[in-house]
PDB file of C-alpha atoms in Angstrom:
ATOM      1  CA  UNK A   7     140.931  69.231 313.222  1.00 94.00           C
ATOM      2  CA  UNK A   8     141.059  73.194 312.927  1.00 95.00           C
ATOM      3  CA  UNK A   9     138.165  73.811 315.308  1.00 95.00           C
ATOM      4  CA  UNK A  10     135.996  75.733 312.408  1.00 96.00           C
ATOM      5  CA  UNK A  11     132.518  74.704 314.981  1.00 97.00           C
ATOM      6  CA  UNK A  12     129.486  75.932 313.448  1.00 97.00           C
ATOM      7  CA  UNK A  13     130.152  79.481 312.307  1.00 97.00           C
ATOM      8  CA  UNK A  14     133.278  77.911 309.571  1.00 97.00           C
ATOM      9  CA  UNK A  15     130.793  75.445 309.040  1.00 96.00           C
ATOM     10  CA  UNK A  16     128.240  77.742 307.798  1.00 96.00           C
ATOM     11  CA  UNK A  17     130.963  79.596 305.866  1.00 96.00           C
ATOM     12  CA  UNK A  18     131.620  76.623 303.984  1.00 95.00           C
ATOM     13  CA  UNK A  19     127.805  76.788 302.362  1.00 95.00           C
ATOM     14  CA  UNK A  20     129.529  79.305 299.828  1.00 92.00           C
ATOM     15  CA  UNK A  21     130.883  76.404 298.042  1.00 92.00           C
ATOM     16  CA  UNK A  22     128.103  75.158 296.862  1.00 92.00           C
ATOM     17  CA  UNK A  23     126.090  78.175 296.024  1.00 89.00           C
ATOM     18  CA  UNK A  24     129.309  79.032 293.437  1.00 88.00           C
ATOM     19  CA  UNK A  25     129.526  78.910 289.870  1.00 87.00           C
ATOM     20  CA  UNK A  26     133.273  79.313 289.782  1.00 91.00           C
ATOM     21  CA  UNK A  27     134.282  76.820 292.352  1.00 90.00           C
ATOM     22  CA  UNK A  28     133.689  73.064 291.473  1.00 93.00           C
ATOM     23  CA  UNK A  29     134.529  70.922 294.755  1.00 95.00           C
ATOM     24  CA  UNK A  30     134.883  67.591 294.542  1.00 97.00           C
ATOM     25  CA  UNK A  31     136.436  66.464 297.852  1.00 97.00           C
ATOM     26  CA  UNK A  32     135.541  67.980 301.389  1.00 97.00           C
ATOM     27  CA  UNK A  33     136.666  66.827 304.725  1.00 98.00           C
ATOM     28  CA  UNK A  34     136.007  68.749 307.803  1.00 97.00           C
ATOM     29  CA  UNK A  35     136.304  65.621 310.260  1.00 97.00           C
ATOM     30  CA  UNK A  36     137.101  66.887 314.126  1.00 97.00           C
ATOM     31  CA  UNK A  37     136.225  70.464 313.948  1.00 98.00           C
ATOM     32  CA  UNK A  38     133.401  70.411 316.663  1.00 97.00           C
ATOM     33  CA  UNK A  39     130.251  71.292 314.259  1.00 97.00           C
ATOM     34  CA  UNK A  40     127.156  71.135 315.717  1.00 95.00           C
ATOM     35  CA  UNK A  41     124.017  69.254 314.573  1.00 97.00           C
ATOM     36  CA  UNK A  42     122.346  71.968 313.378  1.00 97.00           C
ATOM     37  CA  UNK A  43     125.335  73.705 311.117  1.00 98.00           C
ATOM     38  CA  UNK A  44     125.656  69.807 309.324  1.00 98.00           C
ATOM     39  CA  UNK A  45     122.258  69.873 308.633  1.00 98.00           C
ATOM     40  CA  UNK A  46     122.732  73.077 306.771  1.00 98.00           C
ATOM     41  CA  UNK A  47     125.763  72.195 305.347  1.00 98.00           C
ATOM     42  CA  UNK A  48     124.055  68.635 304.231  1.00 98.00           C
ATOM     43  CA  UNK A  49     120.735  70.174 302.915  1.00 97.00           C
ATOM     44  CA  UNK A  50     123.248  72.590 300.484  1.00 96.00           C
ATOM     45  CA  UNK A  51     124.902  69.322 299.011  1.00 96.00           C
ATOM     46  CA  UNK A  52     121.278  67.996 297.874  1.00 96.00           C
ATOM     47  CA  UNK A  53     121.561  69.013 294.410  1.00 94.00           C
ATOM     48  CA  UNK A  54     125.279  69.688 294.198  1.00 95.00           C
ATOM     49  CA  UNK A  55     126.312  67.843 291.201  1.00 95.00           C
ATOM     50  CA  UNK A  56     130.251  68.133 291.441  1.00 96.00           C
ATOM     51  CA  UNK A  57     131.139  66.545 295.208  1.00 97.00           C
ATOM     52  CA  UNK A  58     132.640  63.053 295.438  1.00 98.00           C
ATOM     53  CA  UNK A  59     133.703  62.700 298.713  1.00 98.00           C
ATOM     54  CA  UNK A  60     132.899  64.285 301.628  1.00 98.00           C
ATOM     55  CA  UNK A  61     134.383  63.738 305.544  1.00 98.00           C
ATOM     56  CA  UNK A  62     132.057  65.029 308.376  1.00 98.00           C
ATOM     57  CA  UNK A  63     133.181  62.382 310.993  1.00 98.00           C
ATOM     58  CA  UNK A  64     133.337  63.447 314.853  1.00 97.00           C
ATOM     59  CA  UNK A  65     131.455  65.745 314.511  1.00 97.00           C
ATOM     60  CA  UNK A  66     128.287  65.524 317.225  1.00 95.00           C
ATOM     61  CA  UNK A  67     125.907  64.854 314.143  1.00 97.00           C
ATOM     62  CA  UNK A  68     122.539  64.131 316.050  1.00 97.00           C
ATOM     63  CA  UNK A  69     119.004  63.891 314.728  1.00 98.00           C
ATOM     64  CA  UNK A  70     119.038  67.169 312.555  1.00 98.00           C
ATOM     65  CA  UNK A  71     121.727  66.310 310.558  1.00 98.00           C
ATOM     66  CA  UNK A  72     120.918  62.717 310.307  1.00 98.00           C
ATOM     67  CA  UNK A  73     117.410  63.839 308.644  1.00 98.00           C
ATOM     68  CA  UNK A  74     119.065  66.381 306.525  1.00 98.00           C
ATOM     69  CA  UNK A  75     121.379  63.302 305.870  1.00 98.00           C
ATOM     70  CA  UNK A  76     119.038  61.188 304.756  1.00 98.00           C
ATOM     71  CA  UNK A  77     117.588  63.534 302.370  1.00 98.00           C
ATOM     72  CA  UNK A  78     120.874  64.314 300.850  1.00 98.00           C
ATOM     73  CA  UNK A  79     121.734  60.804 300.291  1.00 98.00           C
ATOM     74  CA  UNK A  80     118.444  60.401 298.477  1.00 97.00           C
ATOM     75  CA  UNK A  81     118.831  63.570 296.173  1.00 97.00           C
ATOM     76  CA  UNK A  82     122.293  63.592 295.317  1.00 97.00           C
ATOM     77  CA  UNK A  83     123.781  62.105 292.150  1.00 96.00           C
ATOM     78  CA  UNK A  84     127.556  62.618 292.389  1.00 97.00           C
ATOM     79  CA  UNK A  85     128.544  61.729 296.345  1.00 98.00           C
ATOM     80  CA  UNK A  86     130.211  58.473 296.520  1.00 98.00           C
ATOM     81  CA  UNK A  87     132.149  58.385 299.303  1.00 98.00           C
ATOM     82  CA  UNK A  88     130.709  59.712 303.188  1.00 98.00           C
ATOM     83  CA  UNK A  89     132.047  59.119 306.230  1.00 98.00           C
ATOM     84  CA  UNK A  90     129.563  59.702 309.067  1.00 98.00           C
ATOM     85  CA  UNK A  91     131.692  58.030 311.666  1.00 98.00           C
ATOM     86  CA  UNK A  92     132.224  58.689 315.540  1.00 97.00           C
ATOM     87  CA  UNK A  93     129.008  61.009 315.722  1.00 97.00           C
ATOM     88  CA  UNK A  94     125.784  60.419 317.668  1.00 97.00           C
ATOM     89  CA  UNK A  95     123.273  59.302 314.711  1.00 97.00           C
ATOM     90  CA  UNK A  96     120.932  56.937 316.413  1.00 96.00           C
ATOM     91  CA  UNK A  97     117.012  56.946 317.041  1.00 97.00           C
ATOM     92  CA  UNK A  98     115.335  58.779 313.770  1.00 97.00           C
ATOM     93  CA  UNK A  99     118.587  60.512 312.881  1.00 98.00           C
ATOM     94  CA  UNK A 100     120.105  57.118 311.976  1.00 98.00           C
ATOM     95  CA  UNK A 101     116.812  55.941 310.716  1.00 97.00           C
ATOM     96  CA  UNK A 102     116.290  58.819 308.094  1.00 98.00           C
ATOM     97  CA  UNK A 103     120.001  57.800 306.664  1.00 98.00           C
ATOM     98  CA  UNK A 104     119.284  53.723 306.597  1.00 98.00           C
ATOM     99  CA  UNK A 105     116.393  54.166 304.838  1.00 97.00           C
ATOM    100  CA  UNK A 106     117.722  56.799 302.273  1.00 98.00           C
ATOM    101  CA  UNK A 107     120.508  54.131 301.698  1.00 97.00           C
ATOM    102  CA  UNK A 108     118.245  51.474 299.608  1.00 95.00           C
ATOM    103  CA  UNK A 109     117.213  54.546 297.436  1.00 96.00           C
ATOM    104  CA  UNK A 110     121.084  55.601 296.364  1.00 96.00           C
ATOM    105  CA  UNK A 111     122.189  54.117 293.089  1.00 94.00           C
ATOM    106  CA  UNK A 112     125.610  55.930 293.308  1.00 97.00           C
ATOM    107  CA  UNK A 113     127.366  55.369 296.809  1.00 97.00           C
ATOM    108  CA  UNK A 114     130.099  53.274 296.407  1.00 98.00           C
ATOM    109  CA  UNK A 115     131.565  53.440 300.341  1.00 98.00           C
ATOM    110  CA  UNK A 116     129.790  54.717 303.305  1.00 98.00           C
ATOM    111  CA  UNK A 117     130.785  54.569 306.827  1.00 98.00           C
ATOM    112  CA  UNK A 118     128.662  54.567 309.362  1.00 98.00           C
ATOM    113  CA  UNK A 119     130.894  53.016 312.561  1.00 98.00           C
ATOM    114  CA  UNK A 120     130.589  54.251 315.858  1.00 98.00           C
ATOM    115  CA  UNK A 121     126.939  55.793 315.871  1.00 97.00           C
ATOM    116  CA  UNK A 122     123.777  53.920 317.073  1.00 97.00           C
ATOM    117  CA  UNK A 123     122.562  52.278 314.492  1.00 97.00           C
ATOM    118  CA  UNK A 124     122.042  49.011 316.141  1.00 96.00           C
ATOM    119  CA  UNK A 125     118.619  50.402 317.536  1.00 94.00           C
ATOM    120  CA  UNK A 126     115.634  48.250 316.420  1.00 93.00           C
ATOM    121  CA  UNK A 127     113.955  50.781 313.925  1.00 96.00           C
ATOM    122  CA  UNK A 128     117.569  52.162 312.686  1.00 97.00           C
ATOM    123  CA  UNK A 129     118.746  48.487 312.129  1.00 97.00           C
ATOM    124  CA  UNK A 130     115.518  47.164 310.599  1.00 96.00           C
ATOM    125  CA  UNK A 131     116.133  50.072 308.067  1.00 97.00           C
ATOM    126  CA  UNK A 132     119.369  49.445 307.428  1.00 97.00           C
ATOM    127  CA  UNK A 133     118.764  45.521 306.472  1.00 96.00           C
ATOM    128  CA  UNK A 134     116.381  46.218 304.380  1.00 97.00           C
ATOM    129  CA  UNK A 135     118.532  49.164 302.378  1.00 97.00           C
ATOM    130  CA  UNK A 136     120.919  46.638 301.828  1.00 95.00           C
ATOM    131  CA  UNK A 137     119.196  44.134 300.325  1.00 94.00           C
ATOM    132  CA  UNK A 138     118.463  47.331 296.860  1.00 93.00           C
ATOM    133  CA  UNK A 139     122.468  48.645 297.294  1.00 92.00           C
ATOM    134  CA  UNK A 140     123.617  47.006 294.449  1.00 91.00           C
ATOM    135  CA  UNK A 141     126.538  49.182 293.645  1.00 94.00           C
ATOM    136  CA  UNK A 142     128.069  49.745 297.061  1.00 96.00           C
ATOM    137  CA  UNK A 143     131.267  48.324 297.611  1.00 96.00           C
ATOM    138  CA  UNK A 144     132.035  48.802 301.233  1.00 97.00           C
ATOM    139  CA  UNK A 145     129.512  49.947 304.418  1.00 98.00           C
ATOM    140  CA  UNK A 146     131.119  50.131 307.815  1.00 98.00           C
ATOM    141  CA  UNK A 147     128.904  49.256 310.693  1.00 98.00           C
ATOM    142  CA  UNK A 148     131.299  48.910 313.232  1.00 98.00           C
ATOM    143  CA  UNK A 149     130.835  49.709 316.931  1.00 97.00           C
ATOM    144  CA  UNK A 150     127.191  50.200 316.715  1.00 97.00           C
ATOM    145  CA  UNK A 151     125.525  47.880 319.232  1.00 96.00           C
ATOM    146  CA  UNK A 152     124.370  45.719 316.878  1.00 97.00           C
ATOM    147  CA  UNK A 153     122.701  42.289 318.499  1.00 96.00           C
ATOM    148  CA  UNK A 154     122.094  38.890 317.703  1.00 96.00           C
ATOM    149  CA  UNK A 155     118.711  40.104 316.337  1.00 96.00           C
ATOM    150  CA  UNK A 156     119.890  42.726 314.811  1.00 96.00           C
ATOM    151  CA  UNK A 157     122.453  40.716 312.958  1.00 97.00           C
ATOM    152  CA  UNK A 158     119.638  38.125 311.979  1.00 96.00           C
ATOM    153  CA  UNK A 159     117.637  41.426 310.412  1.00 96.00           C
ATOM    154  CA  UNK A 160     120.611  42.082 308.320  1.00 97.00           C
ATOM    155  CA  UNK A 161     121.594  38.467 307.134  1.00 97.00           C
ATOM    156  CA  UNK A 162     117.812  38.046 305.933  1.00 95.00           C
ATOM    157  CA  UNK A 163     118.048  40.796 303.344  1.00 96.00           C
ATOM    158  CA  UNK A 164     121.912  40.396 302.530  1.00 96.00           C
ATOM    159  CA  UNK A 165     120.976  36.666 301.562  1.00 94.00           C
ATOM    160  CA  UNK A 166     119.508  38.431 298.340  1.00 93.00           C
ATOM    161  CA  UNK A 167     122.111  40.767 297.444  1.00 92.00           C
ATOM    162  CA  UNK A 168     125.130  39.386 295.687  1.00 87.00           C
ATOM    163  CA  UNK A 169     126.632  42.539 294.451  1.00 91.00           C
ATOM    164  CA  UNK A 170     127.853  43.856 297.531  1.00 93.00           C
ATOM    165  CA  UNK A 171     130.897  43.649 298.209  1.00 95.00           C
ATOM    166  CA  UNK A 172     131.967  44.266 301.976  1.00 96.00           C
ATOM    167  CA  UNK A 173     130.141  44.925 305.253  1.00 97.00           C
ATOM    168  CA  UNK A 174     132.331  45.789 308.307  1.00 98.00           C
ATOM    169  CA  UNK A 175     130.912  44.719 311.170  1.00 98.00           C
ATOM    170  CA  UNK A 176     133.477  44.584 313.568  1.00 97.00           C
ATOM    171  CA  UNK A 177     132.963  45.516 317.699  1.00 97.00           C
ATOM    172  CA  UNK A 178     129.553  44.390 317.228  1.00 97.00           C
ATOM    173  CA  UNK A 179     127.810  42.000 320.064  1.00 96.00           C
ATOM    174  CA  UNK A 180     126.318  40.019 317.866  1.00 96.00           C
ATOM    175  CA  UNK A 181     128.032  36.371 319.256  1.00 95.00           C
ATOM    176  CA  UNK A 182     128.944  33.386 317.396  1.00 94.00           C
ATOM    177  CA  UNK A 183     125.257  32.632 316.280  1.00 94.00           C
ATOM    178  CA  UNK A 184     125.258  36.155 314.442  1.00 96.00           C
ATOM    179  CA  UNK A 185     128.275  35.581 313.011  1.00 96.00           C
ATOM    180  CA  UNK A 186     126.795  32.115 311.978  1.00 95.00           C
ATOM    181  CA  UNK A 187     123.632  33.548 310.778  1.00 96.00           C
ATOM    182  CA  UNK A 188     126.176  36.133 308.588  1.00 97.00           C
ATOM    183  CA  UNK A 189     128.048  33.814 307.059  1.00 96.00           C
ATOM    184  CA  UNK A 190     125.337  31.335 305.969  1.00 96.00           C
ATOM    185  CA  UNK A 191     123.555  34.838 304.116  1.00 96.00           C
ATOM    186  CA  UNK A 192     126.883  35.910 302.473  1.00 95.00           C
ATOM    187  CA  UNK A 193     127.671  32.602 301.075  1.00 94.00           C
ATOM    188  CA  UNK A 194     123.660  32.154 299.680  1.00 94.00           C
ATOM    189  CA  UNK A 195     124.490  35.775 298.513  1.00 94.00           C
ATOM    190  CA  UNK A 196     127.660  34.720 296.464  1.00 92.00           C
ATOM    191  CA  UNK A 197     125.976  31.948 294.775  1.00 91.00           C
ATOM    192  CA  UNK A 198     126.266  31.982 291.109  1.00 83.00           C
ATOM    193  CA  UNK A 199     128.603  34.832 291.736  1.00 83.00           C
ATOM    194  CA  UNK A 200     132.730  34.919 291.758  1.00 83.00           C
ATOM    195  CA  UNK A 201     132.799  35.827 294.929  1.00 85.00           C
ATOM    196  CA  UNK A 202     130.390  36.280 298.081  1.00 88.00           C
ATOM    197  CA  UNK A 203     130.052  39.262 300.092  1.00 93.00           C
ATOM    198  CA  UNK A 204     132.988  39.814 302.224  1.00 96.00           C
ATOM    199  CA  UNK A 205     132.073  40.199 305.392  1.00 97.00           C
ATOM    200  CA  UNK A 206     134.705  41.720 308.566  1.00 97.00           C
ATOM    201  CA  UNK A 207     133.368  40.504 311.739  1.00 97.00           C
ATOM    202  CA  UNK A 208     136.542  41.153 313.947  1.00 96.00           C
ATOM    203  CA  UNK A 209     135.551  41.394 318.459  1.00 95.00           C
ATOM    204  CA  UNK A 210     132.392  40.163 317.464  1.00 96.00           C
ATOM    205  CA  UNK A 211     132.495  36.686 319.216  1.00 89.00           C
ATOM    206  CA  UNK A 212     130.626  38.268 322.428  1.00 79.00           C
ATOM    207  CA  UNK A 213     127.373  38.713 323.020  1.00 67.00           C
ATOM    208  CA  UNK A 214     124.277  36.977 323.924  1.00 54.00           C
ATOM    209  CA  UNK A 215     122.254  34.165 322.302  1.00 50.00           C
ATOM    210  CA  UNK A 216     121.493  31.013 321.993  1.00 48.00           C
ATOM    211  CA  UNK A 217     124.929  28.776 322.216  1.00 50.00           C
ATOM    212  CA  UNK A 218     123.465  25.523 320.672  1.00 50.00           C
ATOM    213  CA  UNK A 219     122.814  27.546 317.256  1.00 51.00           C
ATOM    214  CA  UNK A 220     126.860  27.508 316.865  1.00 53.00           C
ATOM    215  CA  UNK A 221     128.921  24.306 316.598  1.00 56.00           C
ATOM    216  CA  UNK A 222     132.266  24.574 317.001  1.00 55.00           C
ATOM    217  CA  UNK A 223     133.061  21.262 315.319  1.00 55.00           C
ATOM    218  CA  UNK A 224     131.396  23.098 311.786  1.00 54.00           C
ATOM    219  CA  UNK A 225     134.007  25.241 309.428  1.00 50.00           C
TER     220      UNK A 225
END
């Protein structure tokens, strides 16, 4: 929150061109960057091998940086935290980052709320990255339009993941047959496993679909 916008962004790049300076945390969340500066500032964390976390939420990351995104989260070997939230990835932005997801081996937590990744193409990426994220422990979705069908997308590829271990979903309009549709994948996922996927589905009761696919007289 110190208002650094694109030019302290840019400035930032130093870090990672250094041979003194080995950053392993970075948060820069509510400093009005611009899509184009995170790009930059993305594409210079590809082969950083030293970063473990790093912060870029509320930002106004758009398509550029969602590419650059993508790419980074497909090269890099030591990032296992990122927090993308409350920017404006949606369309082929998003996309690039869903699908770069099922080729990461070492994210552990990634949160994605508040974007638009409940867009057909974005979404249909996204359920299919999760069914190859084996060691991710928690992805937040939240709050990103995410429908009935999208929610059926994602339950037919978590179905064959039992390692992972929580998806927020929460503020999603999915409606009781998503959430039904959810549940019934998390507990096939968790089968032969101590425990299923946990799954956070909190303000996600409304939406539209068909109301004879939920019971209320089932647990």
């Amino acid at each position: 929150s110190n208002n650094l916008r694109d030019g302290g962004c840019l400035a930032l790049l130093a870090l990672f061109s250094s041979e003194r300076i080995k950053l392993q945390h970075l948060s820069i969340n509510k400093n009005a960057i611009g899509d184009k500066a995170l790009a930059k500032l993305a594409k210079a964390i590809e082969d950083d091998r030293n970063l473990l976390s790093l912060d870029i939420s509320e930002n106004r990351a758009e398509t550029n940086a969602g590419i650059a995104l993508g790419q980074m989260i497909r090269e890099n070997v030591s990032l296992t935290y990122l927090d993308c939230s409350s920017n404006m990835l949606r369309g082929s932005g998003a996309q690039a980052v869903a699908e770069a997801l099922g080729d990461n081996d070492v994210m552990l937590e990634l949160n994605l709320a508040w974007n638009g990744f409940g867009d057909q193409g974005p979404c249909g990426a996204l359920a299919s990255s999760i069914e190859r994220c084996f060691n991710l422990k928690v992805l937040n979705i939240g709050y990103n339009r995410i429908n009935l069908r999208g929610a059926t997308a994602l339950a037919g590829h978590l179905e064959n993941n039992g390692n992972i271990g929580t998806i927020i979903l929460d503020g999603n309009p999915i409606g009781m047959a998503g959430i039904r549709v959810l549940m019934k994948a998390a507990k096939k996922a968790g089968e032969n496993k101590d425990f299923p996927p946990e799954l956070s589905l909190h303000n996600c009761e409304k939406g539209t679909g068909l109301k004879s696919a939920f019971d209320p007289q089932e647990p």
